[in-house]
PDB file of C-alpha atoms and ligand atoms in Angstrom:
ATOM      1  CA  MET Y   1      -0.155 -13.480 -10.811  1.00 61.00           C
ATOM      2  CA  GLU Y   2       0.162  -9.478 -10.871  1.00 94.00           C
ATOM      3  CA  VAL Y   3       0.590  -6.849  -8.661  1.00 98.00           C
ATOM      4  CA  LEU Y   4      -1.290  -3.572  -8.196  1.00 98.00           C
ATOM      5  CA  THR Y   5       0.948  -0.392  -7.304  1.00 98.00           C
ATOM      6  CA  VAL Y   6      -1.386   1.812  -5.946  1.00 98.00           C
ATOM      7  CA  CYS Y   7      -0.438   5.382  -5.572  1.00 98.00           C
ATOM      8  CA  GLY Y   8      -1.894   7.263  -2.580  1.00 98.00           C
ATOM      9  CA  SER Y   9      -1.092  10.672  -3.751  1.00 98.00           C
ATOM     10  CA  LEU Y  10      -2.791  13.365  -6.253  1.00 98.00           C
ATOM     11  CA  ARG Y  11       0.554  15.011  -7.210  1.00 97.00           C
ATOM     12  CA  PRO Y  12       1.300  13.710 -11.033  1.00 94.00           C
ATOM     13  CA  VAL Y  13       5.264  14.402  -9.641  1.00 94.00           C
ATOM     14  CA  SER Y  14       5.186  12.513  -5.727  1.00 96.00           C
ATOM     15  CA  ALA Y  15       7.960  11.174  -3.511  1.00 97.00           C
ATOM     16  CA  ASN Y  16       5.169   8.646  -3.115  1.00 98.00           C
ATOM     17  CA  GLY Y  17       5.057   7.336  -7.102  1.00 98.00           C
ATOM     18  CA  ALA Y  18       8.759   7.791  -6.455  1.00 98.00           C
ATOM     19  CA  ALA Y  19       9.475   4.447  -4.096  1.00 98.00           C
ATOM     20  CA  LEU Y  20       6.336   2.748  -5.743  1.00 98.00           C
ATOM     21  CA  ALA Y  21       9.627   3.056  -8.970  1.00 98.00           C
ATOM     22  CA  VAL Y  22      11.508   1.593  -7.338  1.00 98.00           C
ATOM     23  CA  VAL Y  23       9.032  -1.128  -5.692  1.00 98.00           C
ATOM     24  CA  GLU Y  24       8.147  -1.267  -9.779  1.00 98.00           C
ATOM     25  CA  ALA Y  25      11.418  -2.009 -11.036  1.00 98.00           C
ATOM     26  CA  ALA Y  26      11.738  -4.964  -8.524  1.00 98.00           C
ATOM     27  CA  LEU Y  27       8.913  -6.376  -9.330  1.00 98.00           C
ATOM     28  CA  VAL Y  28      10.259  -7.104 -12.968  1.00 98.00           C
ATOM     29  CA  VAL Y  29      13.442  -8.787 -11.984  1.00 98.00           C
ATOM     30  CA  ALA Y  30      11.681 -10.638 -10.121  1.00 97.00           C
ATOM     31  CA  GLY Y  31       9.810 -11.797 -13.408  1.00 97.00           C
ATOM     32  CA  VAL Y  32       6.141 -10.499 -11.659  1.00 97.00           C
ATOM     33  CA  ARG Y  33       3.583  -8.211 -13.286  1.00 98.00           C
ATOM     34  CA  TRP Y  34       2.199  -5.343 -12.300  1.00 98.00           C
ATOM     35  CA  ARG Y  35       0.228  -3.035 -13.061  1.00 97.00           C
ATOM     36  CA  ARG Y  36       0.089   0.924 -12.061  1.00 98.00           C
ATOM     37  CA  PHE Y  37      -3.671   2.555  -9.919  1.00 97.00           C
ATOM     38  CA  ASP Y  38      -2.425   6.468  -9.313  1.00 94.00           C
ATOM     39  CA  GLY Y  39      -6.264   6.957  -9.779  1.00 95.00           C
ATOM     40  CA  PHE Y  40      -8.226   8.682  -6.482  1.00 97.00           C
ATOM     41  CA  GLY Y  41      -8.731  11.957  -7.284  1.00 97.00           C
ATOM     42  CA  ALA Y  42     -11.600  10.508  -9.165  1.00 97.00           C
ATOM     43  CA  VAL Y  43     -12.994   8.022  -6.923  1.00 98.00           C
ATOM     44  CA  ALA Y  44     -16.048   8.911  -5.514  1.00 98.00           C
ATOM     45  CA  PRO Y  45     -16.708  10.215  -1.274  1.00 97.00           C
ATOM     46  CA  PHE Y  46     -17.378   6.963   0.499  1.00 97.00           C
ATOM     47  CA  ASP Y  47     -21.503   6.473   0.542  1.00 96.00           C
ATOM     48  CA  ALA Y  48     -22.263   2.553   1.896  1.00 95.00           C
ATOM     49  CA  GLY Y  49     -26.219   3.075   0.926  1.00 94.00           C
ATOM     50  CA  LEU Y  50     -23.817   2.632  -2.734  1.00 93.00           C
ATOM     51  CA  ALA Y  51     -21.573  -0.497  -2.254  1.00 88.00           C
ATOM     52  CA  ASP Y  52     -23.609  -2.401  -4.606  1.00 89.00           C
ATOM     53  CA  ASP Y  53     -23.815  -0.273  -7.013  1.00 92.00           C
ATOM     54  CA  ALA Y  54     -20.592   2.158  -7.078  1.00 94.00           C
ATOM     55  CA  PRO Y  55     -20.055   4.877  -9.081  1.00 93.00           C
ATOM     56  CA  GLY Y  56     -17.606   3.972 -12.971  1.00 92.00           C
ATOM     57  CA  PRO Y  57     -14.294   5.042 -11.683  1.00 94.00           C
ATOM     58  CA  THR Y  58     -15.157   3.663  -7.793  1.00 97.00           C
ATOM     59  CA  GLN Y  59     -16.225   0.217  -9.959  1.00 97.00           C
ATOM     60  CA  ARG Y  60     -12.632   0.299 -11.723  1.00 97.00           C
ATOM     61  CA  TRP Y  61     -10.821   0.720  -8.371  1.00 97.00           C
ATOM     62  CA  LEU Y  62     -12.910  -2.118  -6.909  1.00 97.00           C
ATOM     63  CA  ASP Y  63     -11.719  -4.437 -10.117  1.00 97.00           C
ATOM     64  CA  GLU Y  64      -8.540  -3.769  -9.925  1.00 97.00           C
ATOM     65  CA  VAL Y  65      -8.660  -4.592  -6.600  1.00 98.00           C
ATOM     66  CA  ASN Y  66     -10.625  -7.785  -7.438  1.00 97.00           C
ATOM     67  CA  GLY Y  67      -8.172  -8.621  -9.672  1.00 97.00           C
ATOM     68  CA  ALA Y  68      -4.696  -8.626  -8.024  1.00 98.00           C
ATOM     69  CA  ALA Y  69      -2.521 -10.692  -6.738  1.00 97.00           C
ATOM     70  CA  ALA Y  70      -1.545  -8.731  -4.062  1.00 97.00           C
ATOM     71  CA  LEU Y  71      -1.302  -5.143  -3.375  1.00 98.00           C
ATOM     72  CA  ALA Y  72       1.863  -2.432  -3.002  1.00 98.00           C
ATOM     73  CA  VAL Y  73       0.246   0.665  -1.480  1.00 98.00           C
ATOM     74  CA  ALA Y  74       2.214   4.262  -1.730  1.00 98.00           C
ATOM     75  CA  ALA Y  75       0.766   6.829   0.176  1.00 98.00           C
ATOM     76  CA  PRO Y  76       1.542   9.682   1.948  1.00 98.00           C
ATOM     77  CA  GLU Y  77       0.994  10.901   5.534  1.00 98.00           C
ATOM     78  CA  TYR Y  78      -1.254  14.779   5.849  1.00 98.00           C
ATOM     79  CA  ALA Y  79      -1.459  16.230   9.417  1.00 98.00           C
ATOM     80  CA  GLY Y  80      -0.380  13.074  11.575  1.00 98.00           C
ATOM     81  CA  SER Y  81      -2.897  10.793   9.283  1.00 98.00           C
ATOM     82  CA  LEU Y  82      -3.214   8.904   6.434  1.00 98.00           C
ATOM     83  CA  ALA Y  83      -3.929  10.923   3.052  1.00 98.00           C
ATOM     84  CA  GLY Y  84      -8.011  10.748   3.105  1.00 98.00           C
ATOM     85  CA  VAL Y  85      -8.218  10.214  -0.639  1.00 98.00           C
ATOM     86  CA  THR Y  86      -6.177   7.140   0.146  1.00 98.00           C
ATOM     87  CA  LYS Y  87      -9.055   5.979   3.634  1.00 98.00           C
ATOM     88  CA  ASN Y  88     -11.197   6.677   0.763  1.00 98.00           C
ATOM     89  CA  ALA Y  89     -10.794   4.513  -1.299  1.00 98.00           C
ATOM     90  CA  LEU Y  90      -9.824   1.712   0.834  1.00 98.00           C
ATOM     91  CA  ASP Y  91     -13.321   2.556   2.893  1.00 97.00           C
ATOM     92  CA  TRP Y  92     -15.093   1.780  -0.399  1.00 97.00           C
ATOM     93  CA  LEU Y  93     -13.089  -2.178  -0.609  1.00 96.00           C
ATOM     94  CA  VAL Y  94     -15.175  -2.726   3.423  1.00 92.00           C
ATOM     95  CA  GLY Y  95     -17.780  -5.849   2.407  1.00 89.00           C
ATOM     96  CA  THR Y  96     -16.450  -6.789  -0.750  1.00 92.00           C
ATOM     97  CA  ALA Y  97     -13.009  -9.445   0.256  1.00 92.00           C
ATOM     98  CA  ALA Y  98     -10.905  -7.758  -2.273  1.00 96.00           C
ATOM     99  CA  VAL Y  99      -8.279  -7.523  -0.236  1.00 96.00           C
ATOM    100  CA  TYR Y 100      -8.739 -10.410   1.922  1.00 93.00           C
ATOM    101  CA  GLU Y 101      -5.962 -13.062   1.923  1.00 91.00           C
ATOM    102  CA  LYS Y 102      -3.800 -11.235  -0.132  1.00 94.00           C
ATOM    103  CA  PRO Y 103      -0.380 -10.164   0.578  1.00 95.00           C
ATOM    104  CA  VAL Y 104      -0.064  -5.975   0.617  1.00 97.00           C
ATOM    105  CA  LEU Y 105       3.265  -3.742   1.011  1.00 98.00           C
ATOM    106  CA  ILE Y 106       2.960  -0.670   3.001  1.00 98.00           C
ATOM    107  CA  VAL Y 107       5.192   2.049   2.152  1.00 98.00           C
ATOM    108  CA  SER Y 108       4.486   5.989   3.416  1.00 98.00           C
ATOM    109  CA  ALA Y 109       6.958   8.564   1.126  1.00 98.00           C
ATOM    110  CA  GLY Y 110       7.340  12.246   2.986  1.00 97.00           C
ATOM    111  CA  THR Y 111       8.701  14.623   5.575  1.00 97.00           C
ATOM    112  CA  THR Y 112       9.116  12.059   8.744  1.00 98.00           C
ATOM    113  CA  GLY Y 113       8.577   8.542   6.701  1.00 97.00           C
ATOM    114  CA  GLY Y 114       5.253   8.497   7.354  1.00 98.00           C
ATOM    115  CA  ARG Y 115       4.926   6.702  10.465  1.00 97.00           C
ATOM    116  CA  PHE Y 116       1.152   7.892  11.404  1.00 97.00           C
ATOM    117  CA  ALA Y 117       0.285   6.709   7.577  1.00 98.00           C
ATOM    118  CA  ARG Y 118       1.510   3.576   7.530  1.00 97.00           C
ATOM    119  CA  GLU Y 119      -0.213   2.348  10.941  1.00 95.00           C
ATOM    120  CA  GLU Y 120      -3.395   3.669   9.172  1.00 97.00           C
ATOM    121  CA  LEU Y 121      -2.998   1.852   6.588  1.00 97.00           C
ATOM    122  CA  LEU Y 122      -1.403  -1.189   8.694  1.00 95.00           C
ATOM    123  CA  ARG Y 123      -4.894  -1.352  11.052  1.00 95.00           C
ATOM    124  CA  THR Y 124      -7.225  -0.952   7.666  1.00 96.00           C
ATOM    125  CA  LEU Y 125      -5.898  -3.178   5.239  1.00 96.00           C
ATOM    126  CA  THR Y 126      -5.163  -5.685   8.370  1.00 93.00           C
ATOM    127  CA  TRP Y 127      -9.057  -5.468   9.484  1.00 92.00           C
ATOM    128  CA  GLN Y 128      -9.712  -6.306   5.730  1.00 93.00           C
ATOM    129  CA  GLY Y 129      -8.127  -9.324   6.174  1.00 91.00           C
ATOM    130  CA  ALA Y 130      -5.385  -8.462   3.573  1.00 93.00           C
ATOM    131  CA  PHE Y 131      -1.396 -10.352   4.775  1.00 92.00           C
ATOM    132  CA  VAL Y 132       0.647  -6.733   5.414  1.00 94.00           C
ATOM    133  CA  VAL Y 133       3.933  -8.593   4.641  1.00 94.00           C
ATOM    134  CA  ALA Y 134       6.343  -5.705   4.344  1.00 95.00           C
ATOM    135  CA  GLU Y 135       6.344  -1.903   5.366  1.00 96.00           C
ATOM    136  CA  VAL Y 136       8.887   0.390   4.939  1.00 98.00           C
ATOM    137  CA  GLY Y 137       8.911   4.321   5.797  1.00 98.00           C
ATOM    138  CA  VAL Y 138      11.123   6.975   3.332  1.00 98.00           C
ATOM    139  CA  PRO Y 139      11.140  10.351   5.607  1.00 98.00           C
ATOM    140  CA  ALA Y 140      12.759  13.235   3.637  1.00 97.00           C
ATOM    141  CA  GLU Y 141      16.274  12.285   3.702  1.00 97.00           C
ATOM    142  CA  GLY Y 142      16.155   9.344   1.764  1.00 97.00           C
ATOM    143  CA  LEU Y 143      14.370  11.288  -0.814  1.00 97.00           C
ATOM    144  CA  LYS Y 144      17.335  12.719  -2.953  1.00 96.00           C
ATOM    145  CA  ALA Y 145      16.880  11.697  -6.932  1.00 96.00           C
ATOM    146  CA  ASP Y 146      19.189  11.158 -10.715  1.00 95.00           C
ATOM    147  CA  PRO Y 147      18.514  14.294 -12.906  1.00 93.00           C
ATOM    148  CA  GLU Y 148      15.293  11.268 -14.367  1.00 92.00           C
ATOM    149  CA  GLY Y 149      13.451  11.315 -10.674  1.00 92.00           C
ATOM    150  CA  ARG Y 150      14.359   8.323  -9.594  1.00 96.00           C
ATOM    151  CA  LEU Y 151      14.985   7.597  -5.840  1.00 98.00           C
ATOM    152  CA  SER Y 152      19.293   7.219  -5.295  1.00 97.00           C
ATOM    153  CA  VAL Y 153      20.085   7.042  -2.197  1.00 98.00           C
ATOM    154  CA  PRO Y 154      21.165   2.916  -1.294  1.00 98.00           C
ATOM    155  CA  GLU Y 155      19.655   2.618   1.824  1.00 97.00           C
ATOM    156  CA  THR Y 156      16.175   3.845   0.259  1.00 98.00           C
ATOM    157  CA  VAL Y 157      16.044   1.910  -2.779  1.00 98.00           C
ATOM    158  CA  GLU Y 158      17.646  -1.371  -0.882  1.00 98.00           C
ATOM    159  CA  ALA Y 159      14.713  -1.361   1.791  1.00 98.00           C
ATOM    160  CA  LEU Y 160      12.062  -0.685  -1.427  1.00 98.00           C
ATOM    161  CA  GLN Y 161      13.297  -3.505  -3.496  1.00 98.00           C
ATOM    162  CA  ALA Y 162      13.850  -6.091   0.162  1.00 98.00           C
ATOM    163  CA  ALA Y 163      10.492  -5.155   0.117  1.00 98.00           C
ATOM    164  CA  ALA Y 164       9.376  -6.352  -3.317  1.00 98.00           C
ATOM    165  CA  ASP Y 165      11.194  -9.716  -2.784  1.00 97.00           C
ATOM    166  CA  GLU Y 166       9.317  -9.714   0.535  1.00 96.00           C
ATOM    167  CA  LEU Y 167       5.924  -9.158  -1.491  1.00 97.00           C
ATOM    168  CA  VAL Y 168       6.962 -11.496  -4.804  1.00 96.00           C
ATOM    169  CA  ALA Y 169       7.747 -14.323  -1.589  1.00 94.00           C
ATOM    170  CA  ALA Y 170       4.359 -13.567   0.262  1.00 94.00           C
ATOM    171  CA  LEU Y 171       2.775 -14.489  -3.120  1.00 93.00           C
ATOM    172  CA  SER Y 172       3.568 -18.504  -2.819  1.00 90.00           C
ATOM    173  CA  GLU Y 173       4.078 -18.721   0.921  1.00 87.00           C
ATOM    174  CA  SER Y 174       1.924 -21.499   3.192  1.00 85.00           C
ATOM    175  CA  ASN Y 175      -1.153 -20.921   4.659  1.00 81.00           C
ATOM    176  CA  GLU Y 176       0.978 -21.442   8.484  1.00 85.00           C
ATOM    177  CA  ARG Y 177       3.099 -18.749   7.017  1.00 85.00           C
ATOM    178  CA  ARG Y 178       0.226 -16.303   6.712  1.00 81.00           C
ATOM    179  CA  ALA Y 179      -1.226 -17.491   9.989  1.00 81.00           C
ATOM    180  CA  GLU Y 180       1.884 -16.488  11.835  1.00 85.00           C
ATOM    181  CA  ARG Y 181       1.868 -13.265   9.926  1.00 82.00           C
ATOM    182  CA  ARG Y 182      -1.727 -12.169  11.037  1.00 80.00           C
ATOM    183  CA  GLU Y 183      -0.565 -12.760  14.247  1.00 84.00           C
ATOM    184  CA  ALA Y 184       2.296 -10.554  14.501  1.00 85.00           C
ATOM    185  CA  VAL Y 185       0.467  -7.780  12.955  1.00 85.00           C
ATOM    186  CA  GLN Y 186      -2.752  -7.595  15.446  1.00 84.00           C
ATOM    187  CA  ALA Y 187       0.451  -7.657  17.942  1.00 87.00           C
ATOM    188  CA  ARG Y 188       1.693  -5.041  16.805  1.00 83.00           C
ATOM    189  CA  LEU Y 189      -1.637  -3.445  16.471  1.00 84.00           C
ATOM    190  CA  ALA Y 190      -2.762  -4.087  19.985  1.00 86.00           C
ATOM    191  CA  ARG Y 191       0.902  -2.684  20.914  1.00 83.00           C
ATOM    192  CA  GLY Y 192      -0.103   0.582  19.150  1.00 73.00           C
ATOM    193  CA  LEU Y 193       2.273   3.217  18.256  1.00 58.00           C
ATOM    194  CA  SER Y 194       4.028   2.953  21.820  1.00 56.00           C
ATOM    195  CA  GLY Y 195       5.251  -0.691  20.565  1.00 53.00           C
ATOM    196  CA  ALA Y 196       5.634   0.542  17.139  1.00 47.00           C
TER     197      ALA Y 196
HETATM  198  C1  FMN V   1      -1.111  19.802   4.263  1.00 92.01           C
HETATM  199  C2  FMN V   1       0.293  18.929   4.393  1.00 92.01           C
HETATM  200  C3  FMN V   1       0.538  18.145   5.795  1.00 92.01           C
HETATM  201  C4  FMN V   1       2.037  17.443   5.764  1.00 92.01           C
HETATM  202  N1  FMN V   1       1.836  16.777   6.646  1.00 92.01           N
HETATM  203  C5  FMN V   1       2.179  16.062   7.285  1.00 92.01           C
HETATM  204  C6  FMN V   1       2.789  14.979   8.583  1.00 92.01           C
HETATM  205  O1  FMN V   1       1.860  14.713   9.067  1.00 92.01           O
HETATM  206  N2  FMN V   1       3.888  13.811   7.875  1.00 92.01           N
HETATM  207  C7  FMN V   1       4.700  14.055   8.015  1.00 92.01           C
HETATM  208  O2  FMN V   1       5.488  13.025   7.757  1.00 92.01           O
HETATM  209  N3  FMN V   1       4.915  14.623   6.011  1.00 92.01           N
HETATM  210  C8  FMN V   1       3.785  15.791   6.179  1.00 92.01           C
HETATM  211  N4  FMN V   1       3.286  16.719   4.987  1.00 92.01           N
HETATM  212  C9  FMN V   1       4.485  16.310   4.022  1.00 92.01           C
HETATM  213  C10 FMN V   1       4.071  15.148   2.960  1.00 92.01           C
HETATM  214  O3  FMN V   1       4.453  14.234   4.027  1.00 92.01           O
HETATM  215  C11 FMN V   1       5.086  15.080   1.638  1.00 92.01           C
HETATM  216  O4  FMN V   1       4.281  16.544   1.114  1.00 92.01           O
HETATM  217  C12 FMN V   1       5.190  14.082   0.672  1.00 92.01           C
HETATM  218  O5  FMN V   1       6.003  14.351  -0.529  1.00 92.01           O
HETATM  219  C13 FMN V   1       3.687  13.898  -0.123  1.00 92.01           C
HETATM  220  O6  FMN V   1       3.689  12.617  -0.640  1.00 92.01           O
HETATM  221  P1  FMN V   1       3.728  12.539  -2.338  1.00 92.01           P
HETATM  222  O7  FMN V   1       5.237  13.866  -2.659  1.00 92.01           O
HETATM  223  O8  FMN V   1       3.409  11.394  -3.338  1.00 92.01           O
HETATM  224  O9  FMN V   1       2.601  13.978  -2.485  1.00 92.01           O
HETATM  225  C14 FMN V   1       1.924  17.728   4.889  1.00 92.01           C
HETATM  226  C15 FMN V   1       2.398  18.194   4.032  1.00 92.01           C
HETATM  227  C16 FMN V   1       1.023  18.913   3.387  1.00 92.01           C
HETATM  228  C17 FMN V   1       0.872  19.617   2.466  1.00 92.01           C
END
């Protein structure tokens, strides 16, 4: 069983990459294998006409998602919305069932904690049939790091570890519990940002 950790930033030194590293370490502690995908720069602009014949690097993205049991996606917020490269990559999943009924953890790290980016992630992944089981926003003040670049604010580390534990628990939960989660997420989406 493998979790695909997905970094939605193209920067080599990235707040979202640092947040994912905490999630990955927690997965190791829980005995769950993970793989990192950070190749959104090579995923082609989405073309619905190529949905059945994706270019090579894009097909690699689709294969990685297909092969994973669960996803942990961390992406920046730009100009009040989800980073475009992340939305573009998620658009390629429409119609593939690649995330259908898979548990997903969503994170946005950056200035405000990415409330709008997380809402976009929640909406687009839920519409594709994923179960979003945990969500963490990490604002600038939660992003202090040690000299090796590891996040060091205890509240941040604990929140990311707890979310990773939720993802691990969701890998083996009942269909009834999954249905409850889906209803809760859909109710939240129906409330919109005012109820977030
Ligand atoms: C053009 C631009 C727009 C941004 N817009 C937002 C924003 O709307 N909300 C926010 O919280 N942060 C915003 N930021 C800050 C990013 O969230 C921050 O740089 C974050 O660290 C980027 O993620 P990364 O470190 O993983 O690359 C913006 C940054 C840039 C460069």
